[in-house]
Short mmCIF file of C-alpha atoms and ligand atoms in Angstrom, two decimals:
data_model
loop_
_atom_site.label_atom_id
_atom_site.label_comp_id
_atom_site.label_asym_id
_atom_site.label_seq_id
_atom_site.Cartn_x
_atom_site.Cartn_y
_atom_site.Cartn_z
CA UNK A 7 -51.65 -16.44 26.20
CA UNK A 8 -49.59 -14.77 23.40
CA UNK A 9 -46.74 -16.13 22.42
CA UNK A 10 -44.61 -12.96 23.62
CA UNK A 11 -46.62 -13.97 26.75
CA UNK A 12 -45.61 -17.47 27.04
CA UNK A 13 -41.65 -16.26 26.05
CA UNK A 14 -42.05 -13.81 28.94
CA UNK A 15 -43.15 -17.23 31.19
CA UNK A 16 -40.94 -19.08 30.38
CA UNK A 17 -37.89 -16.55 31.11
CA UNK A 18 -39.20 -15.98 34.44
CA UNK A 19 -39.42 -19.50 35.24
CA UNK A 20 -35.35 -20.34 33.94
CA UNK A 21 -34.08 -16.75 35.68
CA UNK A 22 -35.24 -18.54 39.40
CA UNK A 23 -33.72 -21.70 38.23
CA UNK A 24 -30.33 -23.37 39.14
CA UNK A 25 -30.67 -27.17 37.90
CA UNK A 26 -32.68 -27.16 34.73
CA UNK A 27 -32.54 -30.18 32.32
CA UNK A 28 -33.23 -30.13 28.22
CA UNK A 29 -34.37 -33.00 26.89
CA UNK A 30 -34.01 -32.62 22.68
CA UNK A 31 -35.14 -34.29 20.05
CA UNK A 32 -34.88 -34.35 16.49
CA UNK A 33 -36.35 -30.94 16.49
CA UNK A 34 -33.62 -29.06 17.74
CA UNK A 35 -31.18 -29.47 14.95
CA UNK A 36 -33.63 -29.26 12.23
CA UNK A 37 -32.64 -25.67 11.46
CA UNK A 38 -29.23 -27.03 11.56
CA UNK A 39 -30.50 -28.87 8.31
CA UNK A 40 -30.64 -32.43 9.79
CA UNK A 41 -34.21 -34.34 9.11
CA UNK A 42 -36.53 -34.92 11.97
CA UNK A 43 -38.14 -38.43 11.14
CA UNK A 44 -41.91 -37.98 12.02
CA UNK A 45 -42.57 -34.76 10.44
CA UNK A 46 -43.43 -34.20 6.58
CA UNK A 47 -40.51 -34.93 4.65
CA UNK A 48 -38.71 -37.03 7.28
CA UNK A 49 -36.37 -40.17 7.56
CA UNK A 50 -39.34 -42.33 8.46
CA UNK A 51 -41.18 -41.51 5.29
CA UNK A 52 -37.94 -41.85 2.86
CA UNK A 53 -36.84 -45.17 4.28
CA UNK A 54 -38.45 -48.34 5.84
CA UNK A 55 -37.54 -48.56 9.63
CA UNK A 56 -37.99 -52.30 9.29
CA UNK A 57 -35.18 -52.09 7.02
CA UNK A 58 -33.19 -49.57 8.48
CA UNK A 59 -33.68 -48.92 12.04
CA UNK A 60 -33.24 -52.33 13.49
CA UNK A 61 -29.71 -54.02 12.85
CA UNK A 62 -31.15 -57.16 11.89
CA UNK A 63 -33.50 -55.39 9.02
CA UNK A 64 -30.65 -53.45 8.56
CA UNK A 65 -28.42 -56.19 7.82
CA UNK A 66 -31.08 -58.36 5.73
CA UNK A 67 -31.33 -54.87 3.39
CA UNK A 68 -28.03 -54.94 3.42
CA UNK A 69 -26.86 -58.51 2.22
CA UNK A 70 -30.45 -58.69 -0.06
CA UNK A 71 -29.73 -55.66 -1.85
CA UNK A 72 -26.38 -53.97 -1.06
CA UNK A 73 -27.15 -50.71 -2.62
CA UNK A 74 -30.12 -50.12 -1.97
CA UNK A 75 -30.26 -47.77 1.19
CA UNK A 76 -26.50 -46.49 -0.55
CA UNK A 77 -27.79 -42.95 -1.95
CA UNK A 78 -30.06 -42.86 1.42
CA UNK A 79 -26.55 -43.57 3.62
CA UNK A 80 -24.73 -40.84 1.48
CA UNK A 81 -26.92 -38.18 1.98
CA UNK A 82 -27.30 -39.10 5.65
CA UNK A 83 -23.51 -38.16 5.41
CA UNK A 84 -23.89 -35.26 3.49
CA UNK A 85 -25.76 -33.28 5.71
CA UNK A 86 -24.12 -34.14 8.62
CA UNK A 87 -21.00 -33.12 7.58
CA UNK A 88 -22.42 -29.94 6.41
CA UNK A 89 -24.52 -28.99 9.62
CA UNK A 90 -23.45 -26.76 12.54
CA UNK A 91 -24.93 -26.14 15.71
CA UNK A 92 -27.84 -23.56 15.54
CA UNK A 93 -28.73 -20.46 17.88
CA UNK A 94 -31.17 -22.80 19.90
CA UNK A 95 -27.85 -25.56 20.52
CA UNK A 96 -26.04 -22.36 21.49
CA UNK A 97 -28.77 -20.65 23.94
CA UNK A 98 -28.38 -23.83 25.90
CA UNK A 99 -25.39 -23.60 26.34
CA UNK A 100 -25.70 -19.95 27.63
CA UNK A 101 -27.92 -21.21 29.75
CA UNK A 102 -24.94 -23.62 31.53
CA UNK A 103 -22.94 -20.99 31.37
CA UNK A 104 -25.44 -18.53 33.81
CA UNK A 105 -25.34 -21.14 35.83
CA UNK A 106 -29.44 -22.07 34.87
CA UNK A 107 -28.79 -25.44 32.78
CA UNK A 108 -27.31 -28.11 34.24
CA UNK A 109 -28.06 -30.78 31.94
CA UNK A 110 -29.11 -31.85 28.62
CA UNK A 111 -30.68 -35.43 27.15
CA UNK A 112 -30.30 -35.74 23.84
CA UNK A 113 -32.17 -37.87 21.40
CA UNK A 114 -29.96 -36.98 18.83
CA UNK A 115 -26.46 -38.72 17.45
CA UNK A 116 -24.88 -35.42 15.70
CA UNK A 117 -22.98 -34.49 18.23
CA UNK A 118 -24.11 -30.81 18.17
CA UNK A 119 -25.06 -30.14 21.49
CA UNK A 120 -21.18 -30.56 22.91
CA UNK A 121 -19.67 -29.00 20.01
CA UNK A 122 -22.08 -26.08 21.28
CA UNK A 123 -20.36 -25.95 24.45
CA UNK A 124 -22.28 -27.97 26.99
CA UNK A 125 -20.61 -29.73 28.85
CA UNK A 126 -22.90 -32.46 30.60
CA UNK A 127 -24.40 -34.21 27.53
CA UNK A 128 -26.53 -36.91 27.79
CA UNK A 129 -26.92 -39.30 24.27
CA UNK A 130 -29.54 -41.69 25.28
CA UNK A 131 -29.39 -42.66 21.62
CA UNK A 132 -25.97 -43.19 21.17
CA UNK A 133 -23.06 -41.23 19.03
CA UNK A 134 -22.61 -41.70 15.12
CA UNK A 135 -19.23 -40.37 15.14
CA UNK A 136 -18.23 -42.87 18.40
CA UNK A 137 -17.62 -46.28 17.06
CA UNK A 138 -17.82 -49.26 18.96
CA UNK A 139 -16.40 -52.88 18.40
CA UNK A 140 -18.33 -55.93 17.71
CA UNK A 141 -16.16 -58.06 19.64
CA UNK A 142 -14.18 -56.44 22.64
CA UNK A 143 -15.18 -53.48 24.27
CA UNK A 144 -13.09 -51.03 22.56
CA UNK A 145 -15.11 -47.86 21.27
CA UNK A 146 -13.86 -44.25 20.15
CA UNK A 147 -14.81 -40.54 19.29
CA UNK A 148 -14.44 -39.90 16.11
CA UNK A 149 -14.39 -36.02 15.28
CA UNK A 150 -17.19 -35.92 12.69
CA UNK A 151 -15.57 -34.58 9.72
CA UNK A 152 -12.87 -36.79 9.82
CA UNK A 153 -15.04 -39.65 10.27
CA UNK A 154 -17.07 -38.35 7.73
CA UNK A 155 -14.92 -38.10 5.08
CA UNK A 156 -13.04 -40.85 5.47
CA UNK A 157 -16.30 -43.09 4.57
CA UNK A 158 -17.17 -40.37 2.18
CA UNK A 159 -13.48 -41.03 0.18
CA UNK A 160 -13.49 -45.04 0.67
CA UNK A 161 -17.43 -44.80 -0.86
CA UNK A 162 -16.40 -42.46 -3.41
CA UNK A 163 -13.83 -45.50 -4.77
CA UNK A 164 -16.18 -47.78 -5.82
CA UNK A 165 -19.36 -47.56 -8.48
CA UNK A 166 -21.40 -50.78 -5.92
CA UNK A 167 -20.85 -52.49 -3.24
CA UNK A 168 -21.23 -56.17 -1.50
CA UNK A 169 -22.68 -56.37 1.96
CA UNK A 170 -18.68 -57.01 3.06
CA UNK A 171 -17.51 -53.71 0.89
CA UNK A 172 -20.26 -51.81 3.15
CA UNK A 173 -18.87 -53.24 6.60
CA UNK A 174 -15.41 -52.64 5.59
CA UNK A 175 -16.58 -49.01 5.11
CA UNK A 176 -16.06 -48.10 8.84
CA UNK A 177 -12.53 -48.05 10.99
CA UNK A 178 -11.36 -50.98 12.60
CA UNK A 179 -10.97 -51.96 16.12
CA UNK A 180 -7.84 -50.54 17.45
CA UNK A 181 -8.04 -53.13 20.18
CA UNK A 182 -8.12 -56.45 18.57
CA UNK A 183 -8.90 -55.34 14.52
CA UNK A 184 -12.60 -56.83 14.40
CA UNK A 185 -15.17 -54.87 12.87
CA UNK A 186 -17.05 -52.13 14.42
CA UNK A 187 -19.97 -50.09 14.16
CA UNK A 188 -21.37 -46.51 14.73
CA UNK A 189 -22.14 -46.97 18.62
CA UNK A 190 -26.14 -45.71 17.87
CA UNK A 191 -29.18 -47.14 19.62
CA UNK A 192 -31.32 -49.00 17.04
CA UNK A 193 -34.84 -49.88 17.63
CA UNK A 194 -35.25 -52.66 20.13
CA UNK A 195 -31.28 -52.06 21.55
CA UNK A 196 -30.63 -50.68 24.87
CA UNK A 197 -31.11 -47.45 25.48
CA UNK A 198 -27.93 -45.49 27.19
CA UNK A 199 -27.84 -44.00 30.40
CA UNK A 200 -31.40 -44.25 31.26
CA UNK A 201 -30.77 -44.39 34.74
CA UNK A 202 -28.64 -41.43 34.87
CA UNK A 203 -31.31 -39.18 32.44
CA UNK A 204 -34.02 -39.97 35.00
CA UNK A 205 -32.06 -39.07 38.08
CA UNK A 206 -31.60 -35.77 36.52
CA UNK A 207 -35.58 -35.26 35.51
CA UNK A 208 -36.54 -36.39 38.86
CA UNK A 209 -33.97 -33.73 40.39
CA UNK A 210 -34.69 -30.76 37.82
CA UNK A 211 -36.50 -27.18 38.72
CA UNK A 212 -36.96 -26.98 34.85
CA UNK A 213 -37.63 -29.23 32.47
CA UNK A 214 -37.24 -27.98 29.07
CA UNK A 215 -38.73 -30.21 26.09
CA UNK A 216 -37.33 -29.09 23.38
CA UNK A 217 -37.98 -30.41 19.37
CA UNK A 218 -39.46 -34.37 20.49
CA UNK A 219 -42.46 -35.47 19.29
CA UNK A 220 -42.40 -37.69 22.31
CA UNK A 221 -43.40 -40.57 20.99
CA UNK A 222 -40.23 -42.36 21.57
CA UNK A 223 -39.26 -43.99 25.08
CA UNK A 224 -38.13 -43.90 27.27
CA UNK A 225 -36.84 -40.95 26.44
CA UNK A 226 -40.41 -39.50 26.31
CA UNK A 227 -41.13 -40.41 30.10
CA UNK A 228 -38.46 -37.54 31.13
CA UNK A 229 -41.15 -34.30 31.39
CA UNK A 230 -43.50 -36.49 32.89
CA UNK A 231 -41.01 -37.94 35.32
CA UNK A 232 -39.98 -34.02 35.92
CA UNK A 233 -43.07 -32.85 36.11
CA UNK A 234 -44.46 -35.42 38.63
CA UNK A 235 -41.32 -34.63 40.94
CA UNK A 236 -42.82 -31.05 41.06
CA UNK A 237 -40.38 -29.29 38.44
CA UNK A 238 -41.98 -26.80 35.87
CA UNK A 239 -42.21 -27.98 31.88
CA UNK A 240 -41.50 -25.30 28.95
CA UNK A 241 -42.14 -27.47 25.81
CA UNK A 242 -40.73 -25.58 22.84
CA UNK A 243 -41.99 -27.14 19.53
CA UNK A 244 -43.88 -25.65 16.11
CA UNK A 245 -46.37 -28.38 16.14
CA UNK A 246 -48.38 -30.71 18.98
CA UNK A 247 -46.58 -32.76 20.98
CA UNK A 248 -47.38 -35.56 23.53
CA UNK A 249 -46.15 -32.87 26.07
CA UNK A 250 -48.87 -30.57 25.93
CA UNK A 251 -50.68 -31.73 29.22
CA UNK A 252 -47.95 -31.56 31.35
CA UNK A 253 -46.66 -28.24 30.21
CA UNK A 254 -46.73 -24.71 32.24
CA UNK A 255 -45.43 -22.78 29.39
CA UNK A 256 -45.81 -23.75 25.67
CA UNK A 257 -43.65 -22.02 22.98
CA UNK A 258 -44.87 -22.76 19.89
CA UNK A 259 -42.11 -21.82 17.83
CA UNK A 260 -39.25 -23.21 16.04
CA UNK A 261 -36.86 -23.98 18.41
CA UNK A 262 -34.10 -21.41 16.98
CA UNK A 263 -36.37 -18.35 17.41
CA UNK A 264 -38.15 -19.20 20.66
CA UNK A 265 -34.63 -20.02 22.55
CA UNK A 266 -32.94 -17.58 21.43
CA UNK A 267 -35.74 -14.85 22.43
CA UNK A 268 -35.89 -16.56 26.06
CA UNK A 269 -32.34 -16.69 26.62
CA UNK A 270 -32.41 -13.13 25.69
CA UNK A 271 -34.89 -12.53 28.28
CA UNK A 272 -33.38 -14.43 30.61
CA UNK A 273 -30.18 -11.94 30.40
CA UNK A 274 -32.85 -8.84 30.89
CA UNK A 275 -33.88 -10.15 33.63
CA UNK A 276 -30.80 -11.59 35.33
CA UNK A 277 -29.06 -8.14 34.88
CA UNK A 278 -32.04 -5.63 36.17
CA UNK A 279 -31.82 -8.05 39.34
CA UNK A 280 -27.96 -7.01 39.89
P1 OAD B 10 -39.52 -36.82 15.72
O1 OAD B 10 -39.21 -36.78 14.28
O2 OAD B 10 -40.47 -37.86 16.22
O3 OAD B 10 -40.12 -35.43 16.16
C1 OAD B 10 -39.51 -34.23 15.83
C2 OAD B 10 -40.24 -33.14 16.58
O4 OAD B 10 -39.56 -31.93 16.30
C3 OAD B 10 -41.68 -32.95 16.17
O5 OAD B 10 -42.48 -32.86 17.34
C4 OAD B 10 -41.67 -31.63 15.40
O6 OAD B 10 -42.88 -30.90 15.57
C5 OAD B 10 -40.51 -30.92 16.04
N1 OAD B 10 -39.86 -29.92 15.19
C6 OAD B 10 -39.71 -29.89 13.86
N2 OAD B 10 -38.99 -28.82 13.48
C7 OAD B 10 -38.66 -28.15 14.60
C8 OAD B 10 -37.91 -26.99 14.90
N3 OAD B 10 -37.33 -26.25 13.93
N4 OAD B 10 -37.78 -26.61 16.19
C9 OAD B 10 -38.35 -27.32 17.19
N5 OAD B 10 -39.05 -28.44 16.97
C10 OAD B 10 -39.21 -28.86 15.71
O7 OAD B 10 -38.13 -36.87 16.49
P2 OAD B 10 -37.83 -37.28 18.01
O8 OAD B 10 -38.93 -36.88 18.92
O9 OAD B 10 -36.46 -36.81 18.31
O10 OAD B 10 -34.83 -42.94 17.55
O11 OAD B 10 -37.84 -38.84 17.87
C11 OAD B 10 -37.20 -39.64 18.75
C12 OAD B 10 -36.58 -40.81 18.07
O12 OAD B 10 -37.35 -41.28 16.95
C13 OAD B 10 -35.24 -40.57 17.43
O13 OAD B 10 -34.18 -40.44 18.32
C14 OAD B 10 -35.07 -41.85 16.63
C15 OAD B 10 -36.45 -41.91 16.01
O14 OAD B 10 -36.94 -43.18 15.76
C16 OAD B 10 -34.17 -44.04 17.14
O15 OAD B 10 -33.83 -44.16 15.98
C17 OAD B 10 -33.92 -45.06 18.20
#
């Protein structure tokens, strides 16, 4: 099939649906200018996950060699304080708002897919801009500018850092004034609301896999957990995927373009039908 063909498909199938679930990856807010980590070019290949993406590598970099992940950290900020949700955040949330979407699991930490406008967000991975305390349970939303650029100014006041300089870098506990901690799921942590995410796969009519390599899980189980339950999978993504068996329709497109192009069906179609 074409891919005006498979666009077509895949409108049809969301313009019969009433409780269709997203689940995003890194993908989806690459054309908001955030790195995915597995492609060329991405966080994997620029820093060492066993120094960055568990917290006890994380904290060994840290205290061995305070600045060495500093410029890496900085940049990270950079870009999300410069990125916006793109047209494929915002044909989701269209979606919701015909009534189609119920839904979305999220991979991602940057927060883009409620400042879009949906409204039932899943972040199996956690939030960078909620913090979370390491000793009582307090934790709390941070808008991400301000967050941002109040670690941006306390950075910007010093030329290095100790291991202690870095921790002091986020808020305190407003509950008892310990230290705290973006509330993000590092490798080998617990990953959020799994329960929940899977409830909603195994419920879905559509399951749309948008921007995930699906190499992660258990996030990665949720179109085959859909699909098994007897819902229909539209995997958007430029490149292979480990969704490509269980797909019905297969958009091979950036996820920008090919969203915005079905939701736009989806209208045609929705609208000839009143
Ligand atoms: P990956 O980096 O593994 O995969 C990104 C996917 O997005 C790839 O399949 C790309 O082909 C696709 N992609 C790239 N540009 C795109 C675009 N413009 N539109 C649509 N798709 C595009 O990211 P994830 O699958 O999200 O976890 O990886 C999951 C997890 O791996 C992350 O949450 C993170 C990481 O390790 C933790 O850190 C716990």
């Amino acid at each position: 099939m074409s891919i005006d063909q498979e666009i077509e498909k895949a409108a049809q199938i969301l313009a019969k649906a009433s409780n269709a679930v997203a689940s995003c990856g890194a993908g989806i807010s690459a054309e908001s200018g955030i790195p995915t980590f597995r492609d060329p070019g991405g966080v994997w290949e620029r820093v060492d996950p066993s120094e960055a993406a568990t917290s006890e590598g994380l904290i060994a970099t840290l205290k061995r060699d305070p600045q060495k992940l500093l410029p890496f950290f900085m940049e990270l900020l950079e870009t999300f304080e410069r990125a916006e949700p793109n047209p494929a955040h915002y044909a989701l949330k269209e979606l919701e708002h015909m009534g189609i979407l119920k839904t979305v699991v999220t991979q991602n930490i940057d927060n883009l897919h409620l400042e879009a406008g949906n409204t039932d967000v899943i972040e199996v991975h956690g939030s960078g801009f909620r913090m979370r305390c390491l000793s009582c349970e307090w934790s709390k939303n941070y808008s991400r500018r301000e967050l941002i650029s109040r670690i941006k100014q306390k950075m910007s006041d010093a030329d290095s850092f100790t291991f202690s300089d870095i921790v002091e870098l986020m808020p305190k506990c407003e509950g008892c004034g310990a230290v705290t901690r973006p509330d993000v799921v590092m490798f080998g942590e617990q990953v959020k609301d799994i329960p929940r995410s899977f409830e909603a796969a195994r419920k879905c009519d559509v399951m749309l896999a948008i921007g995930t390599s699906g190499v992660v899980y258990p996030a990665a189980y949720l179109p085959f957990q859909a699909k098994d339950a007897g819902a229909r999978v539209i995997v958007v993504n430029p490149n292979e995927n480990a969704f490509q068996s269980v797909s019905d329709v297969y958009v091979p497109l950036k996820a920008g373009e090919a969203m915005e192009r079905i939701v736009k069906e989806v209208k045609e179609i929705v609208l000839d039908k009143k």
